Coordinates of C-alpha atoms in Angstrom, one line a residue:
X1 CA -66.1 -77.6 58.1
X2 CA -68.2 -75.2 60.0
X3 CA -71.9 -74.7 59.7
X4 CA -73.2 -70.8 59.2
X5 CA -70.7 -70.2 56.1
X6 CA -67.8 -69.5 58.6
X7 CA -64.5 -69.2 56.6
X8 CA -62.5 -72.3 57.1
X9 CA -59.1 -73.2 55.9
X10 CA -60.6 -73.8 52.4
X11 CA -63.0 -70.8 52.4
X12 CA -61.7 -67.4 51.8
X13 CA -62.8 -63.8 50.3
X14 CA -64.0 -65.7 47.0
X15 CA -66.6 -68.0 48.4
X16 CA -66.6 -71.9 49.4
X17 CA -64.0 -73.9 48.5
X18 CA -61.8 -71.8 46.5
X19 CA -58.7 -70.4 48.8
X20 CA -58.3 -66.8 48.3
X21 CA -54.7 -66.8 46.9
X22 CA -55.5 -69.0 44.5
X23 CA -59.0 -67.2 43.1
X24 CA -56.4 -64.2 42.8
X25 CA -54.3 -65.8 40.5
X26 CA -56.8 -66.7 38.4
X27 CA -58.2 -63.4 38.0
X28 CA -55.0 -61.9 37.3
X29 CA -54.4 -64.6 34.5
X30 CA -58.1 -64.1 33.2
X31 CA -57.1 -60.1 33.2
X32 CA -53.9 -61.2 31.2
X33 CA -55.3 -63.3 28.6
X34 CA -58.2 -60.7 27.7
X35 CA -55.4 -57.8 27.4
X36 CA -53.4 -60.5 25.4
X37 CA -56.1 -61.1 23.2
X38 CA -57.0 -57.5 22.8
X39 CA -53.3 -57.0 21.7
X40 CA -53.7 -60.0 19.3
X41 CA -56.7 -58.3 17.3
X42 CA -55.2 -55.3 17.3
X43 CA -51.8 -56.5 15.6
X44 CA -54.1 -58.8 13.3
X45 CA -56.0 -55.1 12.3
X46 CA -52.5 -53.5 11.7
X47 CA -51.3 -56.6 9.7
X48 CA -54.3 -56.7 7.7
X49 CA -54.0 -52.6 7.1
X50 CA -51.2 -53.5 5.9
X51 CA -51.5 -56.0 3.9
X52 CA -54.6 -53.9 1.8
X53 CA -52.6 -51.1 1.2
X54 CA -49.7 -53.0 -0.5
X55 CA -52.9 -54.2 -2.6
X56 CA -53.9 -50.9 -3.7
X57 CA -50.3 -49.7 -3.9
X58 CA -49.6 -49.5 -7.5
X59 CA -45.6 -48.7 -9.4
X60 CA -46.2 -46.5 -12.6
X61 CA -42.8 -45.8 -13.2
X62 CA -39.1 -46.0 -12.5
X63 CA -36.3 -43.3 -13.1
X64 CA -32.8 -43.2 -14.2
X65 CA -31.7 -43.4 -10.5
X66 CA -33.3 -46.2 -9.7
X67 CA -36.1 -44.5 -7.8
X68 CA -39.3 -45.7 -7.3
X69 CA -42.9 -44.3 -7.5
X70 CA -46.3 -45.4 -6.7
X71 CA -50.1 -44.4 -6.4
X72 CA -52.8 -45.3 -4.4
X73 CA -55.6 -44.3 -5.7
X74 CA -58.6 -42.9 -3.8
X75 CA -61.1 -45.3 -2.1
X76 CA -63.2 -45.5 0.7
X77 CA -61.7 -47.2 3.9
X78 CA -63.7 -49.4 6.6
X79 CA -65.4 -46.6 8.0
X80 CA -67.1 -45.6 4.9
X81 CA -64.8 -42.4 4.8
X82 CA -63.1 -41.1 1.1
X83 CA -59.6 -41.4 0.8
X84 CA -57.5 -39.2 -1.2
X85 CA -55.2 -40.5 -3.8
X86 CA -52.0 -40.6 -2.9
X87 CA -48.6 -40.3 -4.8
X88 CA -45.5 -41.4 -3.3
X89 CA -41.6 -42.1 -3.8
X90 CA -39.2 -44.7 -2.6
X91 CA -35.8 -43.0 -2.7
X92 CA -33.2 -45.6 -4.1
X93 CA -30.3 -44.9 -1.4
X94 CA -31.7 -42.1 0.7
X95 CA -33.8 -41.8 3.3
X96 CA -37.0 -39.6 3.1
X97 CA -35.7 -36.8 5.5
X98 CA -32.5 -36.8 3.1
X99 CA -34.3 -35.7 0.5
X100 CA -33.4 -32.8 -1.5
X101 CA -34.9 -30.7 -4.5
X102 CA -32.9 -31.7 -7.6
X103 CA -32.7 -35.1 -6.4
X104 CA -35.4 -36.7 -8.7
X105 CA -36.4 -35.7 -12.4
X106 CA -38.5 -32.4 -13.0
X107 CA -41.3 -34.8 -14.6
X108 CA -41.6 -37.1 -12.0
X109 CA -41.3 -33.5 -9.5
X110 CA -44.4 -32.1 -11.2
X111 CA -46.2 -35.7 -10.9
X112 CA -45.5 -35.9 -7.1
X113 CA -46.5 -32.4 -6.4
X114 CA -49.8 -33.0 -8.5
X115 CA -48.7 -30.4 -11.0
X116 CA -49.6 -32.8 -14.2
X117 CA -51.8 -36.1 -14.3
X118 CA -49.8 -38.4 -15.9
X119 CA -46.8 -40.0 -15.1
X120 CA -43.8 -39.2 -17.1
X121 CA -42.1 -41.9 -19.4
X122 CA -38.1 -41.9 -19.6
X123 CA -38.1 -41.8 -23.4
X124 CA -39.8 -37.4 -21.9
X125 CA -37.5 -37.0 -19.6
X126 CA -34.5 -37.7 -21.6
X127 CA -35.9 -35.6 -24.7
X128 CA -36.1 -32.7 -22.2
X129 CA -33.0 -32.9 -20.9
X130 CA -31.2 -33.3 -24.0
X131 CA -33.2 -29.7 -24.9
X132 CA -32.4 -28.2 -21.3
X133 CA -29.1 -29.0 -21.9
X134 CA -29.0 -27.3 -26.1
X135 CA -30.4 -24.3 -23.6
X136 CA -27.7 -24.3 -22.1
X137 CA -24.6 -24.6 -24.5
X138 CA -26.4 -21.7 -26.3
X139 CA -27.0 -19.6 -23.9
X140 CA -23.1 -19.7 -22.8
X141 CA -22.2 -19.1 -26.2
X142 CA -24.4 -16.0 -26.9
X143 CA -22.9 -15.0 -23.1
X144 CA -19.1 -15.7 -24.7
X145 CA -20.1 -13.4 -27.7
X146 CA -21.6 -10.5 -26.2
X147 CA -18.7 -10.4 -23.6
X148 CA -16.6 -10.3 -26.7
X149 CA -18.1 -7.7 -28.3
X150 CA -18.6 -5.1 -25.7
X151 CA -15.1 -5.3 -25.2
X152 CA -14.2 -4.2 -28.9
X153 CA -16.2 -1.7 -28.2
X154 CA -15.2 -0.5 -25.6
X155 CA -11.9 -0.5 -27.6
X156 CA -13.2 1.1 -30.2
X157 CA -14.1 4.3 -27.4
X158 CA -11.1 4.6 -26.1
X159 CA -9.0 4.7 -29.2
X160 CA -7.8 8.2 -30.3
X161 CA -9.2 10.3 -33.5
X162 CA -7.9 10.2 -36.9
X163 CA -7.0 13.6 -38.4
X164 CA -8.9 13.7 -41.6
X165 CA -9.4 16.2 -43.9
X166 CA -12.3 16.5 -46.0
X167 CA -12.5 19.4 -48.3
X168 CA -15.7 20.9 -49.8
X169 CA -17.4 21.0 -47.0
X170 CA -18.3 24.1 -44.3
X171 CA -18.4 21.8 -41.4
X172 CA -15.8 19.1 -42.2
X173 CA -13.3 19.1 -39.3
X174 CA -10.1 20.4 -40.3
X175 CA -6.4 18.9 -38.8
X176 CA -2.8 19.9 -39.5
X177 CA -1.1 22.3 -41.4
X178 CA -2.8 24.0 -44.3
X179 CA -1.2 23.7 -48.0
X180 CA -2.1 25.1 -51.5
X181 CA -3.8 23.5 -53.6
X182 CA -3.8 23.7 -57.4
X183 CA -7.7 23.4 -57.9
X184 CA -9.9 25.9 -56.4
X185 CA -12.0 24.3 -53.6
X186 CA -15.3 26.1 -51.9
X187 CA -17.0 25.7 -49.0
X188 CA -20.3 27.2 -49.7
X189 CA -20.1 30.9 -48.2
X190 CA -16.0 31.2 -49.1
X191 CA -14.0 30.7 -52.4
X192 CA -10.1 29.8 -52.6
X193 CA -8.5 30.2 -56.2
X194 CA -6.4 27.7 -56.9
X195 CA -2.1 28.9 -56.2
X196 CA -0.8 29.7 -59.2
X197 CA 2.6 27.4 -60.9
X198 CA 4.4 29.2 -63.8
X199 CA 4.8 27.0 -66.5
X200 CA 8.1 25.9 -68.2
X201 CA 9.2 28.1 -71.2
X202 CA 8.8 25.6 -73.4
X203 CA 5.3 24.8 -73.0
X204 CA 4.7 28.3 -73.3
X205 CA 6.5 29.3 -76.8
X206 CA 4.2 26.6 -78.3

């Protein structure tokens, strides 16, 4: 070994007797395990996310499609910060960008969207869609009925006058041929005597 702190063959850029390649390595590894352990606390910080918000996740209801829904109500996170309740669905056999209106109960629509408080119960939903559904028999009927009758109507338009005749009367419409009558009719500003029969002989020698 030489004196004066000369490199030697097991000297190098690290110091006295650690050979270069070899304090490399074991800075590279020391680099390695702190980025593996930063990794580690990071996946045990998303784990244990995780496992809090399946804790405050809560299932207040289930509908006829076998659809779930949950709340999560509001609370304050690590940082102190508020956290707004939350109100979510688990489609039964569709994903969430599949989604369409219609697919889910109007109740459990409204609840989503914040529109009521409360959850629905099935025993609601199926009262209200045996009443939607009255709604809508009726409404087809009274459609049916006033299709029906506009067209007698319209029958009724088109069909051509009778020919009446109404005596008595100054402005009674008149049709057809004109024929004596054996009583005396009036019609206000004229007077027609009645035509005149001669009568048998025999009525008239009694």
């Amino acid at each position: 070994m030489r004196a004066g702190g000369s490199s030697g063959p097991m000297g190098g850029a690290g110091g006295w007797g650690v050979p270069a390649p070899v304090a490399a390595d074991r800075a590279v590894t020391g680099a390695g395990s702190w980025a593996a352990g930063m990794g580690w606390s990071q996946d045990l910080f998303r784990a244990l996310c995780r496992a809090l918000s399946k804790d405050v996740k809560e299932q207040v209801g289930t509908d006829r499609f076998g659809n779930k829904y949950y709340c999560i109500p509001e609370y304050k996170n690590w940082r102190g910060h508020t956290v707004r309740e939350r109100r979510i669905v688990e489609a039964a056999n569709k994903r969430e960008v599949d989604y369409e209106v219609g697919d889910i109960p109007t109740e459990w629509e409204a609840w989503i969207r914040r529109t009521r408080k409360t959850p629905p119960s099935m025993e609601e939903i199926l009262k209200n869609e045996k009443y939607r559904e009255e709604i809508k028999i009726k409404s087809k009927d009274f459609y049916e009925k006033g299709k029906l009758l506009s067209k007698e109507n319209n029958e009724e338009l088109l069909a051509p006058p009778v020919q009446t005749q109404i005596k008595g009367h100054a402005s009674a419409p008149y049709f057809g041929k004109e024929e004596p009558s054996a009583a005396p009719t009036s019609t206000g500003k004229t007077f027609q005597p009645g035509s005149w029969m001669p009568q048998d002989g025999k009525s008239h020698n009694q």
